[in-house]
Amino acid sequence: MKPKILVTRETFDDVLDYLTGHFEVSSNQSDTPMDSHILVKNLADKSGVMTTMMDRVDAALLSNCPALKAVCNIAVGFNNIDIEACSRAGVMATNTPGVLDDSTADFTWALILATARRVVESDSHLRSGQWKGWYLKQFLGIDVHHATLGILGFGRIGSKVARRALGFDMTVLYHNTRQADPDLERACNATFVSKEELLERSDILTLHLPYSPSTHHIIGSSELAGMKTGSILINAARGGVVDDTALVEALTSGRLAGAGLDVFENEPALNPALISMKNVVLTPHIASSSAATRHAMAMLAARNLVAALTTGKPPNLINKAEGGRRKAEGKDQGRDQRCN
Ligand code: GLV
């Protein structure tokens, strides 16, 4: 008899076919979001689950799902999963690192350019019939070329954002828990500085670190006050690393000239003040969403699930197997900023 698994949200047909070759699959192809009550009900007899970041996997859920052996997240971030609770319950947890780095770095640049050059605001102006022709001071933006780009979190995605800055002749500064390898610094033309210096000197500050208790509000009111006046903040990493209330204040006071945001505290809700701000570009957590990358993420999560339930050795295991029980690799996901 094949093991039973659940796919919590709609996925690609070939991913489903691949899973069906190994498992008895229940899938939510109608894509109706499942609250924790429905999720627990659907997981009662399942050995594995392919989750998205909208699914919360915590100790309460795990205690009601005794058959569960593997939770395979379709995301590189895994702050929706209580890794220690998984380890205590002997449940393998996996993520999808690597396959989304380039698409996320590309999208970060889409936010940088759209925010600095006021692309969305001017598009709305034109579409709403307000354009009366060219004039000198129309939609004056901020130059990206030759500006100073600050990168907080210099892992796979942060360093790819830096590489893309080479064509814009920028000064690139970064801060990370660990200084990067000199070869990588040279390849990206990036200089390691303290967090304070990064905030003070960056014309554009972009965040590339995972959410964890140690990165909660890593950009809060005092950090925003330390940022260069008239600078831009970009967040395509995770909601919660920025204090959105403090950000609204910094945008209102003019400390920041603008922000490009793909992620928010309490998604899918967002601070309503952001909606009416013309100097803010808002996108619904789509940084990794090219057709090829979202497919690669889903397929990698499926491969993790097949490997977990057949060999016990999924390629992207977050928590380690140890004497039949799996122990968390580190108590603090935020310690390794490279994971995003
Ligand atoms: C997207 O936000 C991811 O973590 O993969």
Tab-separated table of C-alpha atoms and ligand atoms in Angstrom:
chain	number	residue	atom	x	y	z
A	1	MET	CA	0.000	0.000	0.000
A	2	LYS	CA	1.316	3.447	-0.947
A	3	PRO	CA	1.829	6.009	1.842
A	4	LYS	CA	-0.823	8.718	1.997
A	5	ILE	CA	0.171	12.328	1.529
A	6	LEU	CA	-1.525	15.725	1.347
A	7	VAL	CA	-0.723	18.630	-0.975
A	8	THR	CA	-2.268	21.592	0.833
A	9	ARG	CA	-2.651	23.952	-2.174
A	10	GLU	CA	-2.920	23.762	-5.940
A	11	THR	CA	0.218	22.527	-7.672
A	12	PHE	CA	1.479	21.847	-11.217
A	13	ASP	CA	0.026	18.779	-12.972
A	14	ASP	CA	3.384	17.082	-13.589
A	15	VAL	CA	4.326	17.549	-9.920
A	16	LEU	CA	1.069	15.880	-8.968
A	17	ASP	CA	1.748	13.051	-11.471
A	18	TYR	CA	5.211	12.532	-9.976
A	19	LEU	CA	3.771	12.345	-6.458
A	20	THR	CA	0.978	10.022	-7.588
A	21	GLY	CA	3.646	7.587	-8.840
A	22	HIS	CA	4.809	7.163	-5.235
A	23	PHE	CA	1.888	7.982	-2.986
A	24	GLU	CA	-1.848	7.988	-2.505
A	25	VAL	CA	-2.268	11.716	-2.963
A	26	SER	CA	-4.977	14.005	-1.611
A	27	SER	CA	-4.547	17.392	-3.205
A	28	ASN	CA	-6.327	20.667	-2.900
A	29	GLN	CA	-6.414	21.535	-6.615
A	30	SER	CA	-9.340	23.879	-5.999
A	31	ASP	CA	-6.809	25.883	-3.946
A	32	THR	CA	-9.156	26.626	-1.047
A	33	PRO	CA	-7.037	27.834	1.898
A	34	MET	CA	-7.172	25.383	4.831
A	35	ASP	CA	-7.328	26.716	8.372
A	36	SER	CA	-5.491	24.749	11.051
A	37	HIS	CA	-8.634	22.813	12.003
A	38	ILE	CA	-9.188	21.588	8.422
A	39	LEU	CA	-5.483	20.931	7.971
A	40	VAL	CA	-5.373	18.697	11.058
A	41	LYS	CA	-8.481	16.842	9.862
A	42	ASN	CA	-6.908	16.235	6.449
A	43	LEU	CA	-3.598	15.152	7.937
A	44	ALA	CA	-4.945	12.620	10.444
A	45	ASP	CA	-3.919	9.593	8.346
A	46	LYS	CA	-1.144	11.137	6.224
A	47	SER	CA	2.558	10.249	6.308
A	48	GLY	CA	3.648	13.404	4.509
A	49	VAL	CA	2.507	16.856	3.536
A	50	MET	CA	3.612	19.416	0.967
A	51	THR	CA	2.982	22.796	2.563
A	52	THR	CA	3.137	26.455	1.600
A	53	MET	CA	4.088	29.339	3.852
A	54	MET	CA	0.365	29.893	4.512
A	55	ASP	CA	0.217	26.588	6.446
A	56	ARG	CA	1.243	26.782	10.090
A	57	VAL	CA	2.875	23.588	11.348
A	58	ASP	CA	3.258	23.762	15.118
A	59	ALA	CA	3.316	21.508	18.162
A	60	ALA	CA	-0.484	21.502	18.450
A	61	LEU	CA	-0.906	20.341	14.860
A	62	LEU	CA	1.840	17.722	15.172
A	63	SER	CA	0.323	16.244	18.337
A	64	ASN	CA	-2.865	15.591	16.361
A	65	CYS	CA	-1.105	14.033	13.367
A	66	PRO	CA	0.599	10.910	14.742
A	67	ALA	CA	1.224	9.325	11.317
A	68	LEU	CA	3.091	12.358	9.959
A	69	LYS	CA	6.760	11.785	9.084
A	70	ALA	CA	7.622	14.633	6.709
A	71	VAL	CA	6.640	18.272	6.150
A	72	CYS	CA	7.989	19.615	2.860
A	73	ASN	CA	7.630	23.363	2.460
A	74	ILE	CA	7.442	24.955	-0.995
A	75	ALA	CA	9.634	27.902	0.072
A	76	VAL	CA	13.164	28.586	1.159
A	77	GLY	CA	11.875	30.335	4.293
A	78	PHE	CA	10.364	28.075	6.926
A	79	ASN	CA	9.133	30.404	9.654
A	80	ASN	CA	5.664	28.850	9.221
A	81	ILE	CA	7.075	25.596	10.637
A	82	ASP	CA	8.103	25.040	14.260
A	83	ILE	CA	11.314	23.158	13.520
A	84	GLU	CA	11.983	22.194	17.118
A	85	ALA	CA	8.458	20.810	17.485
A	86	CYS	CA	9.032	18.767	14.301
A	87	SER	CA	12.289	17.436	15.722
A	88	ARG	CA	10.643	16.507	19.015
A	89	ALA	CA	7.879	14.723	17.102
A	90	GLY	CA	10.403	12.920	14.860
A	91	VAL	CA	9.080	14.686	11.788
A	92	MET	CA	11.452	15.641	8.963
A	93	ALA	CA	11.101	19.224	7.708
A	94	THR	CA	12.454	20.414	4.356
A	95	ASN	CA	12.610	23.644	2.327
A	96	THR	CA	13.557	24.632	-1.243
A	97	PRO	CA	16.869	26.509	-1.154
A	98	GLY	CA	18.786	27.451	-4.297
A	99	VAL	CA	16.116	27.242	-6.968
A	100	LEU	CA	14.635	30.684	-6.343
A	101	ASP	CA	17.737	32.824	-5.794
A	102	ASP	CA	17.992	34.369	-9.267
A	103	SER	CA	14.282	35.063	-9.668
A	104	THR	CA	14.140	36.683	-6.235
A	105	ALA	CA	17.232	38.785	-6.978
A	106	ASP	CA	15.691	39.854	-10.322
A	107	PHE	CA	12.499	40.861	-8.570
A	108	THR	CA	14.405	42.815	-5.936
A	109	TRP	CA	15.785	44.856	-8.814
A	110	ALA	CA	12.271	45.308	-10.198
A	111	LEU	CA	11.304	46.834	-6.836
A	112	ILE	CA	14.458	48.982	-6.672
A	113	LEU	CA	13.912	50.461	-10.131
A	114	ALA	CA	10.138	50.798	-9.814
A	115	THR	CA	10.452	52.604	-6.476
A	116	ALA	CA	13.390	54.870	-7.339
A	117	ARG	CA	12.003	55.843	-10.778
A	118	ARG	CA	8.328	55.988	-9.717
A	119	VAL	CA	7.192	53.487	-12.341
A	120	VAL	CA	3.919	52.394	-10.684
A	121	GLU	CA	2.844	55.888	-9.698
A	122	SER	CA	3.434	57.256	-13.207
A	123	ASP	CA	1.730	54.240	-14.816
A	124	SER	CA	-1.409	54.949	-12.721
A	125	HIS	CA	-1.224	58.623	-13.640
A	126	LEU	CA	-1.185	57.813	-17.344
A	127	ARG	CA	-3.887	55.130	-17.184
A	128	SER	CA	-6.236	57.407	-15.275
A	129	GLY	CA	-6.108	59.941	-18.131
A	130	GLN	CA	-4.212	62.607	-16.198
A	131	TRP	CA	-1.192	62.890	-18.539
A	132	LYS	CA	-1.239	66.186	-20.411
A	133	GLY	CA	2.198	65.816	-22.043
A	134	TRP	CA	5.898	66.074	-21.229
A	135	TYR	CA	7.175	68.623	-18.745
A	136	LEU	CA	10.526	69.105	-17.125
A	137	LYS	CA	9.767	68.282	-13.510
A	138	GLN	CA	7.368	65.420	-14.054
A	139	PHE	CA	7.857	62.406	-11.767
A	140	LEU	CA	11.373	63.324	-10.738
A	141	GLY	CA	12.890	60.184	-9.325
A	142	ILE	CA	16.110	59.069	-7.700
A	143	ASP	CA	19.031	57.820	-9.793
A	144	VAL	CA	20.002	54.211	-9.223
A	145	HIS	CA	23.259	54.382	-11.197
A	146	HIS	CA	26.244	55.469	-9.104
A	147	ALA	CA	24.112	55.341	-5.924
A	148	THR	CA	25.126	53.400	-2.802
A	149	LEU	CA	23.325	50.088	-2.463
A	150	GLY	CA	23.192	48.563	1.022
A	151	ILE	CA	22.427	44.851	1.427
A	152	LEU	CA	21.447	43.482	4.819
A	153	GLY	CA	21.848	39.688	4.718
A	154	PHE	CA	24.485	38.536	2.243
A	155	GLY	CA	23.523	34.948	1.570
A	156	ARG	CA	22.668	33.402	-1.772
A	157	ILE	CA	20.017	35.985	-2.680
A	158	GLY	CA	21.744	39.038	-1.205
A	159	SER	CA	24.948	38.302	-3.110
A	160	LYS	CA	23.022	37.819	-6.371
A	161	VAL	CA	21.403	41.213	-5.853
A	162	ALA	CA	24.934	42.633	-5.435
A	163	ARG	CA	26.164	41.008	-8.673
A	164	ARG	CA	23.327	42.656	-10.562
A	165	ALA	CA	24.440	46.066	-9.242
A	166	LEU	CA	27.697	45.847	-11.221
A	167	GLY	CA	25.995	47.152	-14.353
A	168	PHE	CA	24.712	50.208	-12.484
A	169	ASP	CA	28.186	51.367	-11.363
A	170	MET	CA	27.072	51.427	-7.746
A	171	THR	CA	28.949	51.433	-4.481
A	172	VAL	CA	27.811	48.194	-2.845
A	173	LEU	CA	27.966	47.780	0.938
A	174	TYR	CA	26.697	44.832	2.914
A	175	HIS	CA	26.262	43.615	6.444
A	176	ASN	CA	25.828	39.992	7.481
A	177	THR	CA	26.360	37.874	10.588
A	178	ARG	CA	29.570	36.628	8.935
A	179	GLN	CA	31.818	38.479	6.524
A	180	ALA	CA	31.655	36.839	3.083
A	181	ASP	CA	34.519	35.045	1.408
A	182	PRO	CA	36.961	37.566	-0.174
A	183	ASP	CA	36.441	35.989	-3.615
A	184	LEU	CA	32.701	36.568	-3.374
A	185	GLU	CA	33.248	40.140	-2.141
A	186	ARG	CA	35.518	40.797	-5.124
A	187	ALA	CA	33.126	39.216	-7.617
A	188	CYS	CA	30.305	41.421	-6.308
A	189	ASN	CA	32.489	44.477	-5.676
A	190	ALA	CA	30.871	44.545	-2.224
A	191	THR	CA	32.336	45.924	1.004
A	192	PHE	CA	31.507	44.590	4.470
A	193	VAL	CA	30.468	47.326	6.933
A	194	SER	CA	28.744	47.485	10.326
A	195	LYS	CA	24.965	47.589	10.380
A	196	GLU	CA	25.094	51.225	11.571
A	197	GLU	CA	27.328	52.278	8.684
A	198	LEU	CA	25.127	50.389	6.243
A	199	LEU	CA	22.066	52.316	7.428
A	200	GLU	CA	23.873	55.665	7.419
A	201	ARG	CA	25.414	55.391	3.949
A	202	SER	CA	22.902	53.503	1.796
A	203	ASP	CA	20.772	55.375	-0.719
A	204	ILE	CA	18.916	52.118	-1.274
A	205	LEU	CA	18.781	49.500	1.477
A	206	THR	CA	17.589	46.012	0.552
A	207	LEU	CA	16.905	43.191	3.027
A	208	HIS	CA	17.741	39.533	2.418
A	209	LEU	CA	17.466	37.651	5.658
A	210	PRO	CA	15.047	35.086	7.054
A	211	TYR	CA	12.437	35.837	9.692
A	212	SER	CA	13.138	34.453	13.181
A	213	PRO	CA	12.946	35.782	16.731
A	214	SER	CA	16.439	37.240	16.243
A	215	THR	CA	15.513	39.122	13.044
A	216	HIS	CA	12.086	40.305	14.264
A	217	HIS	CA	11.950	44.086	13.584
A	218	ILE	CA	15.642	44.139	12.716
A	219	ILE	CA	14.576	47.341	10.938
A	220	GLY	CA	12.564	49.203	13.585
A	221	SER	CA	12.161	52.843	14.551
A	222	SER	CA	15.745	53.366	15.721
A	223	GLU	CA	17.209	51.722	12.588
A	224	LEU	CA	14.910	53.792	10.362
A	225	ALA	CA	16.030	56.915	12.225
A	226	GLY	CA	19.625	55.880	11.483
A	227	MET	CA	18.976	55.599	7.733
A	228	LYS	CA	20.111	58.269	5.319
A	229	THR	CA	17.456	60.947	4.782
A	230	GLY	CA	15.745	60.467	1.421
A	231	SER	CA	16.794	56.818	1.065
A	232	ILE	CA	14.696	53.889	-0.121
A	233	LEU	CA	13.945	50.621	1.681
A	234	ILE	CA	13.338	47.387	-0.230
A	235	ASN	CA	11.982	44.237	1.416
A	236	ALA	CA	11.499	41.071	-0.613
A	237	ALA	CA	12.647	38.842	2.273
A	238	ARG	CA	10.023	38.371	4.995
A	239	GLY	CA	7.363	40.401	6.748
A	240	GLY	CA	8.238	40.978	10.382
A	241	VAL	CA	11.897	41.809	9.731
A	242	VAL	CA	10.590	45.374	9.321
A	243	ASP	CA	8.372	47.103	11.866
A	244	ASP	CA	5.696	48.241	9.406
A	245	THR	CA	4.220	50.825	11.795
A	246	ALA	CA	7.628	52.452	12.204
A	247	LEU	CA	8.127	52.260	8.426
A	248	VAL	CA	4.876	54.145	7.806
A	249	GLU	CA	6.102	56.851	10.196
A	250	ALA	CA	9.479	57.090	8.430
A	251	LEU	CA	7.749	57.393	5.036
A	252	THR	CA	5.322	59.989	6.364
A	253	SER	CA	8.037	62.104	7.989
A	254	GLY	CA	10.137	62.115	4.822
A	255	ARG	CA	13.055	60.281	6.443
A	256	LEU	CA	12.573	57.696	3.694
A	257	ALA	CA	11.791	58.756	0.123
A	258	GLY	CA	10.071	55.489	-0.688
A	259	ALA	CA	9.802	51.760	-0.168
A	260	GLY	CA	9.384	48.702	-2.360
A	261	LEU	CA	7.657	45.944	-0.427
A	262	ASP	CA	6.836	42.386	-1.450
A	263	VAL	CA	6.300	41.108	2.109
A	264	PHE	CA	4.405	42.406	5.124
A	265	GLU	CA	3.760	41.801	8.790
A	266	ASN	CA	0.639	39.634	9.200
A	267	GLU	CA	0.229	38.722	5.510
A	268	PRO	CA	-2.113	38.797	3.712
A	269	ALA	CA	-3.232	41.780	5.814
A	270	LEU	CA	-1.064	44.850	5.571
A	271	ASN	CA	-0.815	48.173	7.301
A	272	PRO	CA	-3.651	50.167	5.626
A	273	ALA	CA	-1.588	53.362	5.635
A	274	LEU	CA	0.726	51.822	3.035
A	275	ILE	CA	-2.092	51.499	0.496
A	276	SER	CA	-2.532	55.237	-0.013
A	277	MET	CA	1.205	56.060	-0.148
A	278	LYS	CA	2.232	56.907	-3.686
A	279	ASN	CA	5.924	56.549	-2.897
A	280	VAL	CA	5.492	52.886	-1.987
A	281	VAL	CA	5.452	50.002	-4.462
A	282	LEU	CA	3.465	47.047	-3.132
A	283	THR	CA	3.459	43.502	-4.510
A	284	PRO	CA	1.797	40.391	-3.026
A	285	HIS	CA	4.789	38.207	-2.036
A	286	ILE	CA	5.679	37.257	-5.615
A	287	ALA	CA	9.464	37.716	-5.681
A	288	SER	CA	10.050	34.066	-6.615
A	289	SER	CA	7.064	33.908	-8.931
A	290	SER	CA	8.340	33.237	-12.418
A	291	ALA	CA	6.621	30.242	-13.990
A	292	ALA	CA	9.901	28.314	-14.143
A	293	THR	CA	10.934	29.063	-10.570
A	294	ARG	CA	7.597	28.335	-8.919
A	295	HIS	CA	7.561	25.040	-10.844
A	296	ALA	CA	11.117	24.260	-9.698
A	297	MET	CA	10.152	25.006	-6.095
A	298	ALA	CA	7.112	22.709	-6.231
A	299	MET	CA	9.111	19.918	-7.895
A	300	LEU	CA	11.925	20.227	-5.338
A	301	ALA	CA	9.417	20.031	-2.477
A	302	ALA	CA	7.916	16.914	-4.135
A	303	ARG	CA	11.381	15.332	-4.500
A	304	ASN	CA	12.052	16.079	-0.846
A	305	LEU	CA	8.806	14.355	0.090
A	306	VAL	CA	9.522	11.269	-2.022
A	307	ALA	CA	13.066	10.997	-0.620
A	308	ALA	CA	11.879	11.583	2.956
A	309	LEU	CA	9.297	8.807	2.837
A	310	THR	CA	11.349	6.317	0.802
A	311	THR	CA	14.962	6.753	2.002
A	312	GLY	CA	14.577	9.006	5.066
A	313	LYS	CA	17.200	11.283	3.506
A	314	PRO	CA	15.560	14.246	1.740
A	315	PRO	CA	18.086	16.544	0.008
A	316	ASN	CA	16.942	19.677	1.828
A	317	LEU	CA	16.425	18.417	5.359
A	318	ILE	CA	16.311	21.324	7.834
A	319	ASN	CA	16.403	19.216	11.004
A	320	LYS	CA	18.910	16.396	11.455
A	321	ALA	CA	18.227	12.693	11.927
A	322	GLU	CA	19.888	11.429	15.071
A	323	GLY	CA	19.434	7.945	16.537
A	324	GLY	CA	15.980	7.588	15.038
A	325	ARG	CA	14.929	10.986	16.404
A	326	ARG	CA	15.549	14.146	14.466
A	327	LYS	CA	17.092	17.068	16.262
A	328	ALA	CA	16.935	20.697	15.165
A	329	GLU	CA	20.155	21.881	13.542
A	330	GLY	CA	20.097	25.169	15.449
A	331	LYS	CA	17.632	26.681	17.879
A	332	ASP	CA	17.726	29.971	16.017
A	333	GLN	CA	16.861	29.938	12.318
A	334	GLY	CA	18.053	33.538	12.105
A	335	ARG	CA	21.628	32.590	12.930
A	336	ASP	CA	22.194	31.481	9.373
A	337	GLN	CA	21.371	34.436	7.191
A	338	ARG	CA	22.590	32.494	4.167
A	339	CYS	CA	19.364	30.502	4.260
A	340	ASN	CA	17.551	33.284	2.444
B	1	GLV	C1	9.484	32.824	-0.443
B	1	GLV	O1	9.173	33.782	0.207
B	1	GLV	C2	10.267	31.739	0.057
B	1	GLV	O2	10.647	31.734	1.239
B	1	GLV	O3	10.519	30.821	-0.718
